[in-house]
Structures are given as C-alpha cells and as structure tokens.
C-alpha cells in the first residue's frame, strides 16, 4: 500500500511538471510566433550603425550616443522596420537599427507637418539638433553584380529612414549608392 501511495504521488508530481513544461513551451511558442512576423528570417538585424562617422559627416549628419531612454522601444522600431520592408521593391541583405541623438542639415520645413505636430519639441526648433531618433537602415538593396551606368542618378544601395524616438513618426531619409 505504501509503495502504491508513493507511486501515485510521483505520478501526480510528474503530471503537474509536464503541464508546467507544456505551458512554458506553449508561451515560448506564442512569443516566437509573435516575433516571427517582424522580419523574414533570412534578413539579419543589427543594432549598430550602418555608416561610419566620415560618411555621415559628408551627408551633414551627426549621430551621437545617449542615455535617454526612447519612448519607442526596440520592438516598436522593429515593427516600423517591417512596414518599411513591405514598401520596398527589393528585399535588403541586412537591416540596421540604431538609436541616438541626431543633428542634421535638414530644416524643419523638410519634415512633414504630421511629424512636427506629433512632437511639441520639434515645433519650437528651427533645425534638427540633438533629437532622439531611431535610424532604420536597409542595406544591400542593389544586386552584388550591379554596375553603375553613370547616365543618371545612381540608385540607393543603402537607404535610411530617421524615426522620431518619441513618436514613431518618420522625420526624413537619406542614403548612398554602391
């Protein structure tokens, strides 16, 4: 009788553990499934800069690191990047997400009224100086064997969209050819 009680107790404990393991596995599956729609698995995401400081300076852009916590977090910016991916005709080879303070030679007149109205701080500025942003960069838009023909404007191989880190609105974009 004692052996039967011990056996039933072990069985009871194990069945409770298996339910717990199954619920943990199910919740992990839900998390993984909710993340899987963000970007195709074949496109790597890097949380670093796609540009060197010299290239940014040539474009009139300075991006500095900051300890300010963005209102738009990594998950939200990944969703914004996914929306940008849907709008591109060619899938990039990689995606770069970088957070920082941007100073750029872009007048406020070059930014949409919607973006300015969404962020009261931008309303009072005359230019983009030390604004917290996410820079979403799609890199590798041109085929590896692309040869420029120099007859017109060179297409972008690296395309960046600057997102207001407080509102999630696009401020402006920039990029470079191959």
Short mmCIF file of C-alpha atoms in Angstrom, two decimals:
data_model
loop_
_atom_site.label_atom_id
_atom_site.label_comp_id
_atom_site.label_asym_id
_atom_site.label_seq_id
_atom_site.Cartn_x
_atom_site.Cartn_y
_atom_site.Cartn_z
CA UNK A 1 0.00 0.00 0.00
CA UNK A 2 2.84 2.37 0.91
CA UNK A 3 4.51 1.73 -2.47
CA UNK A 4 1.23 2.48 -4.27
CA UNK A 5 0.86 5.82 -2.46
CA UNK A 6 4.47 6.77 -3.28
CA UNK A 7 3.94 5.75 -6.91
CA UNK A 8 0.74 7.85 -7.14
CA UNK A 9 2.48 10.84 -5.54
CA UNK A 10 5.35 10.60 -8.02
CA UNK A 11 2.87 10.29 -10.88
CA UNK A 12 0.92 13.31 -9.58
CA UNK A 13 4.08 15.43 -9.29
CA UNK A 14 5.30 14.41 -12.74
CA UNK A 15 1.94 15.17 -14.37
CA UNK A 16 1.97 18.63 -12.76
CA UNK A 17 5.52 19.24 -14.00
CA UNK A 18 4.67 18.15 -17.51
CA UNK A 19 1.74 20.59 -17.60
CA UNK A 20 4.05 23.35 -16.42
CA UNK A 21 6.68 22.42 -19.04
CA UNK A 22 3.98 22.30 -21.73
CA UNK A 23 2.61 25.70 -20.69
CA UNK A 24 6.12 27.20 -20.72
CA UNK A 25 6.77 25.66 -24.14
CA UNK A 26 3.40 26.98 -25.37
CA UNK A 27 4.11 30.50 -24.09
CA UNK A 28 7.58 30.43 -25.72
CA UNK A 29 5.95 29.31 -28.95
CA UNK A 30 3.48 32.21 -28.74
CA UNK A 31 6.33 34.67 -28.19
CA UNK A 32 8.35 33.21 -31.06
CA UNK A 33 5.30 33.25 -33.34
CA UNK A 34 4.51 36.85 -32.45
CA UNK A 35 8.11 37.84 -33.27
CA UNK A 36 8.30 35.82 -36.48
CA UNK A 37 6.11 38.23 -38.43
CA UNK A 38 8.52 41.09 -37.86
CA UNK A 39 11.10 40.29 -40.50
CA UNK A 40 11.85 37.37 -42.74
CA UNK A 41 14.33 35.02 -41.08
CA UNK A 42 16.74 35.43 -43.99
CA UNK A 43 17.33 39.15 -43.29
CA UNK A 44 19.68 39.72 -40.35
CA UNK A 45 19.00 42.64 -37.99
CA UNK A 46 21.93 44.52 -36.44
CA UNK A 47 21.64 47.01 -33.58
CA UNK A 48 24.63 49.05 -34.73
CA UNK A 49 25.35 51.79 -37.23
CA UNK A 50 25.36 51.01 -40.93
CA UNK A 51 27.56 54.06 -41.57
CA UNK A 52 30.95 55.24 -40.47
CA UNK A 53 31.27 58.70 -38.92
CA UNK A 54 33.03 60.13 -42.01
CA UNK A 55 30.22 59.11 -44.38
CA UNK A 56 27.60 60.64 -42.09
CA UNK A 57 29.63 63.86 -41.80
CA UNK A 58 29.80 64.11 -45.61
CA UNK A 59 25.99 63.93 -45.65
CA UNK A 60 25.71 66.65 -42.99
CA UNK A 61 24.61 64.24 -40.26
CA UNK A 62 25.98 63.63 -36.78
CA UNK A 63 24.64 60.76 -34.68
CA UNK A 64 25.66 60.68 -31.01
CA UNK A 65 25.01 58.05 -28.39
CA UNK A 66 22.74 58.94 -25.48
CA UNK A 67 21.47 57.56 -22.19
CA UNK A 68 17.98 58.97 -22.78
CA UNK A 69 15.50 56.09 -22.81
CA UNK A 70 13.44 56.22 -26.03
CA UNK A 71 9.64 56.16 -25.81
CA UNK A 72 9.64 53.96 -28.92
CA UNK A 73 11.48 50.76 -27.93
CA UNK A 74 13.23 48.05 -29.92
CA UNK A 75 10.08 46.01 -30.52
CA UNK A 76 8.16 49.01 -31.84
CA UNK A 77 11.02 50.09 -34.11
CA UNK A 78 11.25 46.53 -35.47
CA UNK A 79 7.56 46.78 -36.40
CA UNK A 80 8.22 50.11 -38.13
CA UNK A 81 11.13 48.47 -39.99
CA UNK A 82 8.79 45.68 -41.07
CA UNK A 83 6.40 48.27 -42.50
CA UNK A 84 9.30 49.84 -44.41
CA UNK A 85 10.24 46.40 -45.77
CA UNK A 86 6.75 46.00 -47.19
CA UNK A 87 7.21 49.26 -49.11
CA UNK A 88 10.48 48.30 -50.78
CA UNK A 89 10.54 46.63 -54.16
CA UNK A 90 13.76 44.77 -53.32
CA UNK A 91 14.50 42.98 -50.05
CA UNK A 92 17.73 44.21 -48.45
CA UNK A 93 20.54 41.90 -47.42
CA UNK A 94 20.52 43.31 -43.87
CA UNK A 95 18.74 45.77 -41.60
CA UNK A 96 20.41 48.11 -39.12
CA UNK A 97 18.59 49.74 -36.20
CA UNK A 98 20.48 52.46 -34.36
CA UNK A 99 19.29 54.74 -31.56
CA UNK A 100 20.90 58.09 -30.79
CA UNK A 101 20.72 61.87 -30.90
CA UNK A 102 20.81 63.25 -34.42
CA UNK A 103 21.96 66.64 -35.65
CA UNK A 104 21.35 67.10 -39.36
CA UNK A 105 21.45 69.78 -42.04
CA UNK A 106 17.72 69.37 -42.52
CA UNK A 107 15.45 72.32 -41.90
CA UNK A 108 12.18 71.76 -40.09
CA UNK A 109 10.46 72.71 -43.37
CA UNK A 110 11.71 69.41 -44.81
CA UNK A 111 9.76 67.40 -42.22
CA UNK A 112 6.08 66.55 -42.51
CA UNK A 113 3.56 68.62 -40.55
CA UNK A 114 2.28 65.36 -39.03
CA UNK A 115 5.72 64.58 -37.54
CA UNK A 116 6.15 68.13 -36.22
CA UNK A 117 2.66 68.22 -34.69
CA UNK A 118 3.21 64.85 -33.01
CA UNK A 119 6.30 66.13 -31.16
CA UNK A 120 5.92 69.54 -29.46
CA UNK A 121 9.71 69.83 -29.02
CA UNK A 122 10.14 69.88 -32.82
CA UNK A 123 7.58 72.70 -33.16
CA UNK A 124 9.92 75.07 -31.32
CA UNK A 125 13.07 74.13 -33.26
CA UNK A 126 14.31 75.66 -36.48
CA UNK A 127 16.55 72.71 -37.35
CA UNK A 128 17.30 69.14 -36.31
CA UNK A 129 19.70 69.40 -33.36
CA UNK A 130 20.14 66.62 -30.78
CA UNK A 131 16.79 64.97 -31.48
CA UNK A 132 16.38 61.41 -30.14
CA UNK A 133 15.83 59.14 -33.14
CA UNK A 134 15.99 55.61 -34.44
CA UNK A 135 17.77 55.27 -37.78
CA UNK A 136 16.39 52.30 -39.71
CA UNK A 137 18.79 51.34 -42.48
CA UNK A 138 18.10 48.87 -45.26
CA UNK A 139 21.48 47.82 -46.64
CA UNK A 140 22.18 45.81 -49.77
CA UNK A 141 19.33 46.94 -52.00
CA UNK A 142 21.32 46.52 -55.22
CA UNK A 143 22.47 43.17 -56.60
CA UNK A 144 26.10 42.21 -55.94
CA UNK A 145 26.89 42.37 -59.67
CA UNK A 146 25.35 45.85 -60.14
CA UNK A 147 27.45 48.13 -62.34
CA UNK A 148 26.52 51.84 -62.35
CA UNK A 149 25.93 53.26 -65.81
CA UNK A 150 26.55 56.91 -64.78
CA UNK A 151 23.79 58.15 -67.12
CA UNK A 152 21.58 59.41 -64.35
CA UNK A 153 21.08 59.43 -60.66
CA UNK A 154 22.60 56.36 -59.04
CA UNK A 155 20.08 54.15 -57.22
CA UNK A 156 20.44 53.66 -53.48
CA UNK A 157 22.16 50.58 -52.11
CA UNK A 158 21.79 51.82 -48.53
CA UNK A 159 18.56 53.59 -47.59
CA UNK A 160 17.91 55.06 -44.15
CA UNK A 161 14.75 56.42 -42.59
CA UNK A 162 15.04 58.59 -39.48
CA UNK A 163 12.25 57.89 -36.98
CA UNK A 164 11.38 60.21 -34.08
CA UNK A 165 12.14 58.09 -30.97
CA UNK A 166 9.36 59.87 -29.05
CA UNK A 167 6.51 59.49 -31.55
CA UNK A 168 7.49 56.82 -34.09
CA UNK A 169 6.91 59.25 -36.98
CA UNK A 170 9.32 59.40 -39.92
CA UNK A 171 11.30 62.64 -39.95
CA UNK A 172 13.43 62.32 -43.09
CA UNK A 173 15.52 59.87 -45.07
CA UNK A 174 18.97 59.62 -46.60
CA UNK A 175 21.12 57.05 -48.32
CA UNK A 176 24.07 56.21 -50.53
CA UNK A 177 24.72 54.33 -53.75
CA UNK A 178 27.08 51.42 -54.24
#
